[in-house]
mmCIF file of C-alpha atoms and ligand atoms in Angstrom:
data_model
loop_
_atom_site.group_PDB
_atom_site.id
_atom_site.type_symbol
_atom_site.label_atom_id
_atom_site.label_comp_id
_atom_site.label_asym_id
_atom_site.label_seq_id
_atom_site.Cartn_x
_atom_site.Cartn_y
_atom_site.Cartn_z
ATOM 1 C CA UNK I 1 0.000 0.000 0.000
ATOM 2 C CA UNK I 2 2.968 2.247 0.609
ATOM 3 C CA UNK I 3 5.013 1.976 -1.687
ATOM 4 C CA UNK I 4 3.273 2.824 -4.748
ATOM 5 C CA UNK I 5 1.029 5.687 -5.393
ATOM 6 C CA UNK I 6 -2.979 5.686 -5.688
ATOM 7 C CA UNK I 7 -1.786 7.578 -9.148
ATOM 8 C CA UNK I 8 0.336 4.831 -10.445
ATOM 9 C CA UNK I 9 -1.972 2.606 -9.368
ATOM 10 C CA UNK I 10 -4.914 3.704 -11.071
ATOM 11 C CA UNK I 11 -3.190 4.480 -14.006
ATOM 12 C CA UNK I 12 -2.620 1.500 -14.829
ATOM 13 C CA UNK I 13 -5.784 0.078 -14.233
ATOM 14 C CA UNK I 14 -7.255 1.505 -17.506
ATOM 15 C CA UNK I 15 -4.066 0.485 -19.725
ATOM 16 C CA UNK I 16 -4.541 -2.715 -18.495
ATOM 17 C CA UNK I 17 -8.062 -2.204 -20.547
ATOM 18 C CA UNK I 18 -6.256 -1.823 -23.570
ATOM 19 C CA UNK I 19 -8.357 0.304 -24.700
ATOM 20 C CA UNK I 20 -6.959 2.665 -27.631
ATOM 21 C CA UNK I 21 -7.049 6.724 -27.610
ATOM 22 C CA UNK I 22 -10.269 7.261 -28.454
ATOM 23 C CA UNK I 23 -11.750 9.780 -30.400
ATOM 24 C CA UNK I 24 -12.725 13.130 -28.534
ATOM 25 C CA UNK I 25 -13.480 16.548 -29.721
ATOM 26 C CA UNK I 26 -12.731 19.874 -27.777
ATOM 27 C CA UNK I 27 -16.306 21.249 -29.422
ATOM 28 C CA UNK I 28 -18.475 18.600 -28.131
ATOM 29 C CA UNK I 29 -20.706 20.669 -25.743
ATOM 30 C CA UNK I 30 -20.058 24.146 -28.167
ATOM 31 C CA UNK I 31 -24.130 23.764 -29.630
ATOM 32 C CA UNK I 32 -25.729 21.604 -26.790
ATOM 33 C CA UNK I 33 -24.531 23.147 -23.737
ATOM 34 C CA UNK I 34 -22.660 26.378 -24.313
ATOM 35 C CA UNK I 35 -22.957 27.469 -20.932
ATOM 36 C CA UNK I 36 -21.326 24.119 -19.551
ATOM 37 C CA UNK I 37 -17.952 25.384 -19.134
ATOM 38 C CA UNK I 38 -18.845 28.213 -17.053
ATOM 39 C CA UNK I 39 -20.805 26.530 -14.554
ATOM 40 C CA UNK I 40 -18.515 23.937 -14.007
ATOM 41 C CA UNK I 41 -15.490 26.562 -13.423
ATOM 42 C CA UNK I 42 -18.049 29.108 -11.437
ATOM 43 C CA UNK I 43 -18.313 25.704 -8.868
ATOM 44 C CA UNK I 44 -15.002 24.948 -8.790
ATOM 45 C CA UNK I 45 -14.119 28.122 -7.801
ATOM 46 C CA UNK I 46 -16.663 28.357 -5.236
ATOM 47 C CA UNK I 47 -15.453 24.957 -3.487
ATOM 48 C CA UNK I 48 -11.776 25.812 -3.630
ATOM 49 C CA UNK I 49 -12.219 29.152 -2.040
ATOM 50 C CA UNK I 50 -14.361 27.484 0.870
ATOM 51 C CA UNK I 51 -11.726 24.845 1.127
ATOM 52 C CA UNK I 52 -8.643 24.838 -1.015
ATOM 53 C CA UNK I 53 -7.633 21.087 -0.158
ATOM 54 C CA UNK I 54 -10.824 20.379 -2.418
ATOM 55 C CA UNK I 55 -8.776 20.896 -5.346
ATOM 56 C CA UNK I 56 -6.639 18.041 -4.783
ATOM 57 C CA UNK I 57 -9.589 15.886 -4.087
ATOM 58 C CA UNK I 58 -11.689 16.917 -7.497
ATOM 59 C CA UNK I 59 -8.454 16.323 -9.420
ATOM 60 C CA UNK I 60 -8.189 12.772 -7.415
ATOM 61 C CA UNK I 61 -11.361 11.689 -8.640
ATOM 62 C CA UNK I 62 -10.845 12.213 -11.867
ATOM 63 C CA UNK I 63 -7.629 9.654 -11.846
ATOM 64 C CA UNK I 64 -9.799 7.485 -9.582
ATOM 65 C CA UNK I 65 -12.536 7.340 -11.951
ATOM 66 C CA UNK I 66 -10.244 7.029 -15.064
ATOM 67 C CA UNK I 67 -8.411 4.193 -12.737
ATOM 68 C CA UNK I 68 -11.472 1.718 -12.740
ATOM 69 C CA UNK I 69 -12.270 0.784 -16.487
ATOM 70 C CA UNK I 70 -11.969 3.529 -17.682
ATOM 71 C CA UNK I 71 -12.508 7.507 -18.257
ATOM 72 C CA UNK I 72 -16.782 6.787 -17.249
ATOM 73 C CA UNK I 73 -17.667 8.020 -14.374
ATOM 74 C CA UNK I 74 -17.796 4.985 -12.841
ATOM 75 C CA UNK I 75 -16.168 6.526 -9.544
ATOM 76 C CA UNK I 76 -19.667 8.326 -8.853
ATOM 77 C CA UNK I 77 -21.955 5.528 -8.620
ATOM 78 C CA UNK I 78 -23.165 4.442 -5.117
ATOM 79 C CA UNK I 79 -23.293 1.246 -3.755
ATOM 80 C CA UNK I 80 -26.488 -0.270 -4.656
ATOM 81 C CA UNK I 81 -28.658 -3.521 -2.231
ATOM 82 C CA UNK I 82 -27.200 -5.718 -5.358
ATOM 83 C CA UNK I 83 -23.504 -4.158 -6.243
ATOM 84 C CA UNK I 84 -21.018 -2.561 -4.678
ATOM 85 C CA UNK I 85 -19.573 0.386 -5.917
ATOM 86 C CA UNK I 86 -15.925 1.806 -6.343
ATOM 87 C CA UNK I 87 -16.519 4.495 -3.272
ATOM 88 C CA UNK I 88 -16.449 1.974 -0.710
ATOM 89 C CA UNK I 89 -12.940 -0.309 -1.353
ATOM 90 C CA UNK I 90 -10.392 0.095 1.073
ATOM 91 C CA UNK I 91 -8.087 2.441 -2.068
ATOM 92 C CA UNK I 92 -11.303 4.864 -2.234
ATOM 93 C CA UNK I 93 -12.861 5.117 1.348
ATOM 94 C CA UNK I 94 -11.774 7.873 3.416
ATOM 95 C CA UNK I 95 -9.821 8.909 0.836
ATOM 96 C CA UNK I 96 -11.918 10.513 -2.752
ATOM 97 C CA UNK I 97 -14.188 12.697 -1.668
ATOM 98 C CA UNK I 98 -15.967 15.787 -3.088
ATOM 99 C CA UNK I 99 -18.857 13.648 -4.498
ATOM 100 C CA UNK I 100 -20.773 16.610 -3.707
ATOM 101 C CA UNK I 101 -19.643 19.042 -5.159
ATOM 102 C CA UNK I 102 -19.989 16.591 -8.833
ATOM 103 C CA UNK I 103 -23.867 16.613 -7.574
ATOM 104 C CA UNK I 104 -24.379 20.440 -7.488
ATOM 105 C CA UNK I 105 -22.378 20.909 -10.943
ATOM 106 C CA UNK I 106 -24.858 18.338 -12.258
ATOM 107 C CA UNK I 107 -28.119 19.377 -10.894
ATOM 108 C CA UNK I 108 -27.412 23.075 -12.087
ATOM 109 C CA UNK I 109 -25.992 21.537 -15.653
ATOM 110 C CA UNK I 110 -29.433 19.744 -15.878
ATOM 111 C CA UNK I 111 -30.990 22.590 -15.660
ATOM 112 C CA UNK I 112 -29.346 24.382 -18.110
ATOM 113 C CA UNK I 113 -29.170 21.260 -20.938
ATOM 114 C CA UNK I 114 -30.912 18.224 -19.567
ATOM 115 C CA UNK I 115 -29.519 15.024 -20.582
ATOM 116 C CA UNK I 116 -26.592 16.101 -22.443
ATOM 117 C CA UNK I 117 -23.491 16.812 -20.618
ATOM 118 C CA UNK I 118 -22.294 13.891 -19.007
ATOM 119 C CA UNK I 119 -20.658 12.502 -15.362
ATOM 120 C CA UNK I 120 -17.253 11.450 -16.698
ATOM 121 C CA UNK I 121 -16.869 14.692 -18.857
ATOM 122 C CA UNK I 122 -18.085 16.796 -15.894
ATOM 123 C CA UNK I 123 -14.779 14.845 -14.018
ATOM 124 C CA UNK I 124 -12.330 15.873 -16.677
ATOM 125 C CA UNK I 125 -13.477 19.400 -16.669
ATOM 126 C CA UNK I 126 -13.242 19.885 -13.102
ATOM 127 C CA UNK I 127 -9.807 18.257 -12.935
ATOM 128 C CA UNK I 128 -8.735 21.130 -15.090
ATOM 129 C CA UNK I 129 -10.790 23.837 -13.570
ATOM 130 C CA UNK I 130 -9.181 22.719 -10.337
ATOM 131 C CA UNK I 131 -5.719 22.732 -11.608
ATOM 132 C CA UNK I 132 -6.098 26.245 -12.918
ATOM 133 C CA UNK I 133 -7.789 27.502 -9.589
ATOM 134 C CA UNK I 134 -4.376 26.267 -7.708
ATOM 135 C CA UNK I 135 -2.163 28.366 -10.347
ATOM 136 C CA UNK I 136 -1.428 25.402 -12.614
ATOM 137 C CA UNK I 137 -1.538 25.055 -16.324
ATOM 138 C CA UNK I 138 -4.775 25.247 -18.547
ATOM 139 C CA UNK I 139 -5.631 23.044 -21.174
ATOM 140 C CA UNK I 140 -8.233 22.403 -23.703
ATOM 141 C CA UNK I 141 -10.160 19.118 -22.218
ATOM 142 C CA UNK I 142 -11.378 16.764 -24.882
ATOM 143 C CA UNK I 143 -15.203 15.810 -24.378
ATOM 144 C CA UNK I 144 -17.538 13.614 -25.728
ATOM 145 C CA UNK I 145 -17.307 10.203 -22.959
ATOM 146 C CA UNK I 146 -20.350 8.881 -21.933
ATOM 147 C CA UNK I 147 -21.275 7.678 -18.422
ATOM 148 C CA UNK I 148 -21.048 3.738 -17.846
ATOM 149 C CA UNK I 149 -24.028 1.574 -16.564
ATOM 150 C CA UNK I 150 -21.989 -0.374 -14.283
ATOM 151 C CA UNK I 151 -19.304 0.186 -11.601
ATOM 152 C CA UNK I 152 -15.982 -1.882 -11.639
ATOM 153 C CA UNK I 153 -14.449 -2.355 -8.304
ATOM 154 C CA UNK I 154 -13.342 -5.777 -9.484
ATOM 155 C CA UNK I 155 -10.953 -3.991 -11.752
ATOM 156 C CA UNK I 156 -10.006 -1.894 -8.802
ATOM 157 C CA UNK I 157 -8.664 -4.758 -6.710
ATOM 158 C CA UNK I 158 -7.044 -6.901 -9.275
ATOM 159 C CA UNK I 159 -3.759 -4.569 -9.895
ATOM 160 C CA UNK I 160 -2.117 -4.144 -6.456
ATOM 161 C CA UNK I 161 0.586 -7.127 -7.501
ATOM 162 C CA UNK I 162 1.963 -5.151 -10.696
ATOM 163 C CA UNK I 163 3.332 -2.564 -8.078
ATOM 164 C CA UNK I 164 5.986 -5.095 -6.429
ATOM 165 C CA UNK I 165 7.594 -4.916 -10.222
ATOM 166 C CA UNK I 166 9.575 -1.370 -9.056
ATOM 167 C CA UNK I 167 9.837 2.317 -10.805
ATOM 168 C CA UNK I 168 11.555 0.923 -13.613
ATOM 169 C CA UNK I 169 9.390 -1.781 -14.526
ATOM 170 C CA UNK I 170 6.434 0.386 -14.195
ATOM 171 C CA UNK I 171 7.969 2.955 -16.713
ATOM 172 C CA UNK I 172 8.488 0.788 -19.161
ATOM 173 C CA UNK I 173 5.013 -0.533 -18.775
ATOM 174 C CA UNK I 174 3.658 3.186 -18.912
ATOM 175 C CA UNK I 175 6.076 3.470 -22.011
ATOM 176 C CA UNK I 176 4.551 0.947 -23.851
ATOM 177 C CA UNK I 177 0.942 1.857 -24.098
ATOM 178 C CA UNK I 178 2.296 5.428 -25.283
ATOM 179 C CA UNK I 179 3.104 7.316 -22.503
ATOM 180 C CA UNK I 180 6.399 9.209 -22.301
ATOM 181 C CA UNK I 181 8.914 9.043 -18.932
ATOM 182 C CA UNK I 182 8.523 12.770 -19.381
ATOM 183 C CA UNK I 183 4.394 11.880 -18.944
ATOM 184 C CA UNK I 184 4.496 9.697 -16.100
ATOM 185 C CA UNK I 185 6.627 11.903 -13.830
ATOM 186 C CA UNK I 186 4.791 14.740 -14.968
ATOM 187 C CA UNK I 187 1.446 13.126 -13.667
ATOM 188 C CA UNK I 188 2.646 12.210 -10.880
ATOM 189 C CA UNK I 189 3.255 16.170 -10.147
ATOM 190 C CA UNK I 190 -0.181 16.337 -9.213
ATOM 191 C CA UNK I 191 0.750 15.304 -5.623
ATOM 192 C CA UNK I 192 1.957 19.046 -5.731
ATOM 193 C CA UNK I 193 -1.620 19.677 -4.114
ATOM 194 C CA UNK I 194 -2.230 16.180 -2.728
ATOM 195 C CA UNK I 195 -2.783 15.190 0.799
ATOM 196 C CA UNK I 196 -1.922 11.799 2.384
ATOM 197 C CA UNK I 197 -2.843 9.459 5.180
ATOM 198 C CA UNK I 198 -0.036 8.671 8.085
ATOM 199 C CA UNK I 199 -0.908 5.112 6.816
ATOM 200 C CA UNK I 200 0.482 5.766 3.878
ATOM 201 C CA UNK I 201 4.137 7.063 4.731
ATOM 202 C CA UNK I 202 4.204 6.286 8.130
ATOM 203 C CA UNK I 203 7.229 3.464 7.270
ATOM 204 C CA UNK I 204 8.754 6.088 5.271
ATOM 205 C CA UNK I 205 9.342 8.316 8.308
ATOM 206 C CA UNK I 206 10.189 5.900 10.929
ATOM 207 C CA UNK I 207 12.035 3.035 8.750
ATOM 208 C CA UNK I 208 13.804 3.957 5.873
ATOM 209 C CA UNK I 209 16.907 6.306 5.326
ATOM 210 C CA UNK I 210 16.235 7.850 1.824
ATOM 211 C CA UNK I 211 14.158 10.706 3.515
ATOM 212 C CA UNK I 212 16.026 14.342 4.929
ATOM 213 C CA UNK I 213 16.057 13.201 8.501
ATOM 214 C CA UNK I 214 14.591 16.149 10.302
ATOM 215 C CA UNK I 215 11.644 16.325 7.864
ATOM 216 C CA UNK I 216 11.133 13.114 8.919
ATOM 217 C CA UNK I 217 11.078 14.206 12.525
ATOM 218 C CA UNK I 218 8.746 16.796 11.588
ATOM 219 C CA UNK I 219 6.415 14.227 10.095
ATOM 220 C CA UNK I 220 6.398 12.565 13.435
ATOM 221 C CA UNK I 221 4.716 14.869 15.278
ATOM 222 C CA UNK I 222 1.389 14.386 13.391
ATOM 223 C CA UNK I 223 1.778 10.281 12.524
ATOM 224 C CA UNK I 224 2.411 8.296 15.431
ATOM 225 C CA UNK I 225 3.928 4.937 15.169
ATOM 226 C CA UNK I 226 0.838 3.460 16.379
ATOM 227 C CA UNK I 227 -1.988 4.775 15.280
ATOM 228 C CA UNK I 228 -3.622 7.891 13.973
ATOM 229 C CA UNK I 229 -3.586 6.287 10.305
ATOM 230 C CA UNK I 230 -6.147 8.667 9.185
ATOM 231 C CA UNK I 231 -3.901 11.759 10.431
ATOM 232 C CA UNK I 232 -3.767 14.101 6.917
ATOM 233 C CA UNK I 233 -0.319 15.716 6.024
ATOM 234 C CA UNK I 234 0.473 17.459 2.616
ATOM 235 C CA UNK I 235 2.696 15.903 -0.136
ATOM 236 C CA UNK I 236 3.816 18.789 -1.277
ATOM 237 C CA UNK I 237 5.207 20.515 2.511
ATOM 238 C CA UNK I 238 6.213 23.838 1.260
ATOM 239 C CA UNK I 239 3.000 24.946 -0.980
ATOM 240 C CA UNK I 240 0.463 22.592 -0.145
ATOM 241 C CA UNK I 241 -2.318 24.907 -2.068
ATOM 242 C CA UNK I 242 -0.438 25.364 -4.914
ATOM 243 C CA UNK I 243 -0.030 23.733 -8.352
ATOM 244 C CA UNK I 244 3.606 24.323 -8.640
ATOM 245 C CA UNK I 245 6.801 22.778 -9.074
ATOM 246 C CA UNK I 246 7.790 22.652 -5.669
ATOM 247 C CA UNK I 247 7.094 18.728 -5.510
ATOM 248 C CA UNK I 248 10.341 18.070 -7.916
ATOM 249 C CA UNK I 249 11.818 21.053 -6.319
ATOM 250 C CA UNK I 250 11.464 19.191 -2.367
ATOM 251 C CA UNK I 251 11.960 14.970 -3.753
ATOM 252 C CA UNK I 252 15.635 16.750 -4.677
ATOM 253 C CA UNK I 253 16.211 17.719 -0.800
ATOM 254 C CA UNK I 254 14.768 14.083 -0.072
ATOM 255 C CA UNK I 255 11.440 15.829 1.025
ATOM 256 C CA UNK I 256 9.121 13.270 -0.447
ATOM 257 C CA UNK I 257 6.456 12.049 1.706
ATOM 258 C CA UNK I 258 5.519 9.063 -0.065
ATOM 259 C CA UNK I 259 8.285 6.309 -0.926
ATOM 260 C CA UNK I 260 6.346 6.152 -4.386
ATOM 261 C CA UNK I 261 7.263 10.176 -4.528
ATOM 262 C CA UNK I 262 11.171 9.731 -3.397
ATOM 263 C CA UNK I 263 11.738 6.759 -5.576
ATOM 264 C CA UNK I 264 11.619 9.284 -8.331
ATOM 265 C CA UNK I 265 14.365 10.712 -7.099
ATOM 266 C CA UNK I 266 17.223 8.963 -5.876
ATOM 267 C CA UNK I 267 20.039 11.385 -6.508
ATOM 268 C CA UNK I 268 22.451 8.443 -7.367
ATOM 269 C CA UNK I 269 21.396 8.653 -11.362
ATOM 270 C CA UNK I 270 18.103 6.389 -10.672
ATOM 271 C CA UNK I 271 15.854 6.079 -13.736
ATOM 272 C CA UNK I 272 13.626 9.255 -13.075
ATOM 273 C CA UNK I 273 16.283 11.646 -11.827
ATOM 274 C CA UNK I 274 17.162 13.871 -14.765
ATOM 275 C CA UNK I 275 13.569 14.397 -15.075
ATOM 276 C CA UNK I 276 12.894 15.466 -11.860
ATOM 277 C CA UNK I 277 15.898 17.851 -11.801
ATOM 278 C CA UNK I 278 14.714 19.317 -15.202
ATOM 279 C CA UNK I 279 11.071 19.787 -13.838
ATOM 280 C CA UNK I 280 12.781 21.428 -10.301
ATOM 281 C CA UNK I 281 14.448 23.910 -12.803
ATOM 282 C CA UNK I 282 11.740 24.492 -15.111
ATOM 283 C CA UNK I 283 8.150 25.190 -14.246
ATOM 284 C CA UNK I 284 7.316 24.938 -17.757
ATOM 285 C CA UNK I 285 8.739 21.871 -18.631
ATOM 286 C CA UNK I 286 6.393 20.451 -16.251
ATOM 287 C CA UNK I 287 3.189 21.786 -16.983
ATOM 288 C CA UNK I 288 3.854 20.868 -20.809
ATOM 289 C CA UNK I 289 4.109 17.477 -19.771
ATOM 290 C CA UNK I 290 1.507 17.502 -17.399
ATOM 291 C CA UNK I 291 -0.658 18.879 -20.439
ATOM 292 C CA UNK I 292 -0.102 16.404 -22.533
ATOM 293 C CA UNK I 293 -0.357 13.280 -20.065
ATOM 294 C CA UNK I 294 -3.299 14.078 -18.720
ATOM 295 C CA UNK I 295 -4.879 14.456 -21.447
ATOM 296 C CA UNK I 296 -4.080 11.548 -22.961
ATOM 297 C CA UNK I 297 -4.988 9.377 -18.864
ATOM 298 C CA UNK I 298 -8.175 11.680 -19.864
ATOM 299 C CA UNK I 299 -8.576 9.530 -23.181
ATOM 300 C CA UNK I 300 -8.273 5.853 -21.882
ATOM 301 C CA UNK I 301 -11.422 3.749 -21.412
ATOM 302 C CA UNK I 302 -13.709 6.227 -22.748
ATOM 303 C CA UNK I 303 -17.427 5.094 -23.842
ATOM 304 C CA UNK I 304 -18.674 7.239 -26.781
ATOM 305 C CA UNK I 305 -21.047 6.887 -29.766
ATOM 306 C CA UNK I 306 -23.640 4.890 -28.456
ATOM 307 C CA UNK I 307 -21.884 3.253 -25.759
ATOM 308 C CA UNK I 308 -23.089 3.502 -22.291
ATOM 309 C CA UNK I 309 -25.361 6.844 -21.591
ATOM 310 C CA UNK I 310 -25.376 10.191 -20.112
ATOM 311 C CA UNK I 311 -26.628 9.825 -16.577
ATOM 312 C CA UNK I 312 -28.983 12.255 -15.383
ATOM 313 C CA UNK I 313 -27.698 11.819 -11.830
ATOM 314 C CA UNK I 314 -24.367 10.706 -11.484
ATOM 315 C CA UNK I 315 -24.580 8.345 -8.117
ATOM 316 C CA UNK I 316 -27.584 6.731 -10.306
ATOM 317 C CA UNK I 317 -27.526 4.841 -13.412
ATOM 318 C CA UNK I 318 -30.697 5.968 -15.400
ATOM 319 C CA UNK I 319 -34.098 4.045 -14.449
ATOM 320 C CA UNK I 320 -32.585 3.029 -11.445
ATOM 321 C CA UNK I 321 -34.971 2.981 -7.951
ATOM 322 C CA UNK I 322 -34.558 5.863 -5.592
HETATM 323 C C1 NAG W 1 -12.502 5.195 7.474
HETATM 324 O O1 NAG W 1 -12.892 6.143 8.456
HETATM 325 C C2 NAG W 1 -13.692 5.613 9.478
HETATM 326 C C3 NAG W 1 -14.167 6.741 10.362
HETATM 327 O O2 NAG W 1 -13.143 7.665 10.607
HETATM 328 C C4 NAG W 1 -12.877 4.563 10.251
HETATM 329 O O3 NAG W 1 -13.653 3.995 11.269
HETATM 330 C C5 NAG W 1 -12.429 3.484 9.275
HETATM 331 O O4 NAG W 1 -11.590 2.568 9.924
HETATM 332 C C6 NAG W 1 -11.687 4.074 8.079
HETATM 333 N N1 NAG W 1 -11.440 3.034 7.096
HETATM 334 C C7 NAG W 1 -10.268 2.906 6.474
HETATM 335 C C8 NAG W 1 -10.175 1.806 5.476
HETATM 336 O O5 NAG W 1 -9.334 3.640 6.679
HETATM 337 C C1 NAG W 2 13.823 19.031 -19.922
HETATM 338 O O1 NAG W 2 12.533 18.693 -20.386
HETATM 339 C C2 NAG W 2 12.198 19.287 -21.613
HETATM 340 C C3 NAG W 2 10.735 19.010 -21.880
HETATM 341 O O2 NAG W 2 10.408 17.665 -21.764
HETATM 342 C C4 NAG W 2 13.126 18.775 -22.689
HETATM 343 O O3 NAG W 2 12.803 19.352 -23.937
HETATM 344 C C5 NAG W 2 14.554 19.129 -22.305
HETATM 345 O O4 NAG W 2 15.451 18.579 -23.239
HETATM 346 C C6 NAG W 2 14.875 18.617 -20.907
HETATM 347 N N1 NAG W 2 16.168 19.144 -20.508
HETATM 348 C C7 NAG W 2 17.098 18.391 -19.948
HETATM 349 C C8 NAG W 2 18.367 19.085 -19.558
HETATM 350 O O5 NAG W 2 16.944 17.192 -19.764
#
């Protein structure tokens, strides 16, 4: 559980699919829901100003959903008396949240264009619109996926073993269905805003010696050894709140939280190192790979066409009972 990311994680989930690029169009909404765009950002905004750890979570769910067969908003349904959903397994509870905030941006989108704009494009939108609001990069989002009519937390659970393969052999993997290096350690930049649970790097801190030893003290103040597992610390320690560069800038001074973070950096010439250095030097450098790896995470698993359906609620799928 430790020692890879969530982001990894669900990654590669969806490759696993095998499911090509598909087909999206920047235009989608343009005629059926002009006004889409703003609402979505106008909520955003509102959420992030009452809470700015929000942002982190909204982007989250977007990976989470696009983690579990696909870019479908699968992530949204609840558990129903005959299937459970992706909210409640152990990788999702007490961690996504923000489910929400999803509701209100549908409800008022419904309003506006009934039926047309759907859960899973809704998720990729407000990724973005949450990235901007933290002073990261903007970029066009591809739309057009439709909502699924099913939930996949079998596909959740299956992956956990790939993870004992190691950075490199994860690269690779991430390499071959078309990501670049460049990509993955771009993507996993988005802990820049994260948050994470003393569970999760509480052997870091107390165990291992590829960590700066007084931030490790530090750490210990708020994660016991025993205990407090659900105890919240940043990822990013210097600018939790903002979507920056200071992530690559901190895994340099062995200030990563996570072992999945530091293993990026190893500062003895370890697979991801040059990269990591180039995005501490260069804000750009990042963002433009951020861009263009999310986008394409944004692309796997999709349902269009006819495929699947736009849900009118997005904890529902359509003609379900109350
Ligand atoms: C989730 O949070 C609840 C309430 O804080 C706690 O009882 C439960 O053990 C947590 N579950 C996990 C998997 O962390
Ligand atoms: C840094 O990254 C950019 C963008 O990916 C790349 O063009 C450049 O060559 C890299 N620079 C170094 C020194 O690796």
């Amino acid at each position: 559980m430790a020692s890879f990311s969530v982001l990894q994680w669900c990654m590669t989930v969806s490759i696993l699919l095998g499911s090509a690029f598909a087909q999206l169009s920047e235009n989608f909404y343009s005629t059926s829901c002009p006004q889409a765009f703003s609402i979505i950002k106008d909520e955003v905004k509102i959420a992030i100003k009452k809470d700015p750890g929000m942002g982190a979570s909204l982007l989250h769910l977007h990976f989470h959903d696009c983690g579990a067969g696909g870019c479908d908003g699968s992530i949204l349904l609840d558990d129903t008396p005959s299937s459970t959903g992706e909210k409640s397994l152990v990788v999702n509870l007490n961690t996504t949240r923000g489910y929400e905030i999803i509701d209100k941006i549908k409800a008022r989108l419904e309003k506006a264009c009934p039926a047309v704009v759907s859960c899973a494009d809704i998720l990729a939108v407000v990724a973005r619109d949450s990235v901007v609001g933290l002073g990261g990069p903007n970029w066009n989002v591809p739309l057009g996926r439709r909502d699924s009519t099913e939930a996949h937390p079998y596909l959740t659970e299956a992956i956990a073993p790939l993870f004992l393969a190691g950075l490199d052999a994860i690269i690779l993997f991430f390499e071959a269905k078309g990501f670049t290096k460049n990509e993955f350690v771009a993507l996993q930049g988005s802990h820049t805003i994260g948050m994470a649970r003393c569970l999760t790097y509480k052997n870091h801190i107390y165990d291992d010696k590829n960590i700066d030893p007084a931030y490790a003290a530090s750490l210990r103040a708020n994660c016991p050894k025993q205990g407090g597992d659900s105890k919240l610390t940043p990822i990013d320690s210097t600018t939790p709140f903002v979507f920056d560069n200071m992530y690559f800038i901190n895994l340099m001074k062995q200030k990563g939280l996570l072992v999945a973070d530091q293993q990026l950096y190893t500062g003895k010439g370890g697979t991801a190192d040059a990269i990591v250095a180039n995005y501490s030097s260069s804000k750009d450098n990042f963002f433009n790979n951020y861009v263009t790896g999310i986008v394409k995470l944004g692309k796997m698993g999709v349902l269009t066409g006819k495929d699947g359906e736009i849900r009118t609620n997005c904890r529902k799928v359509n003609g379900a009972k109350a």
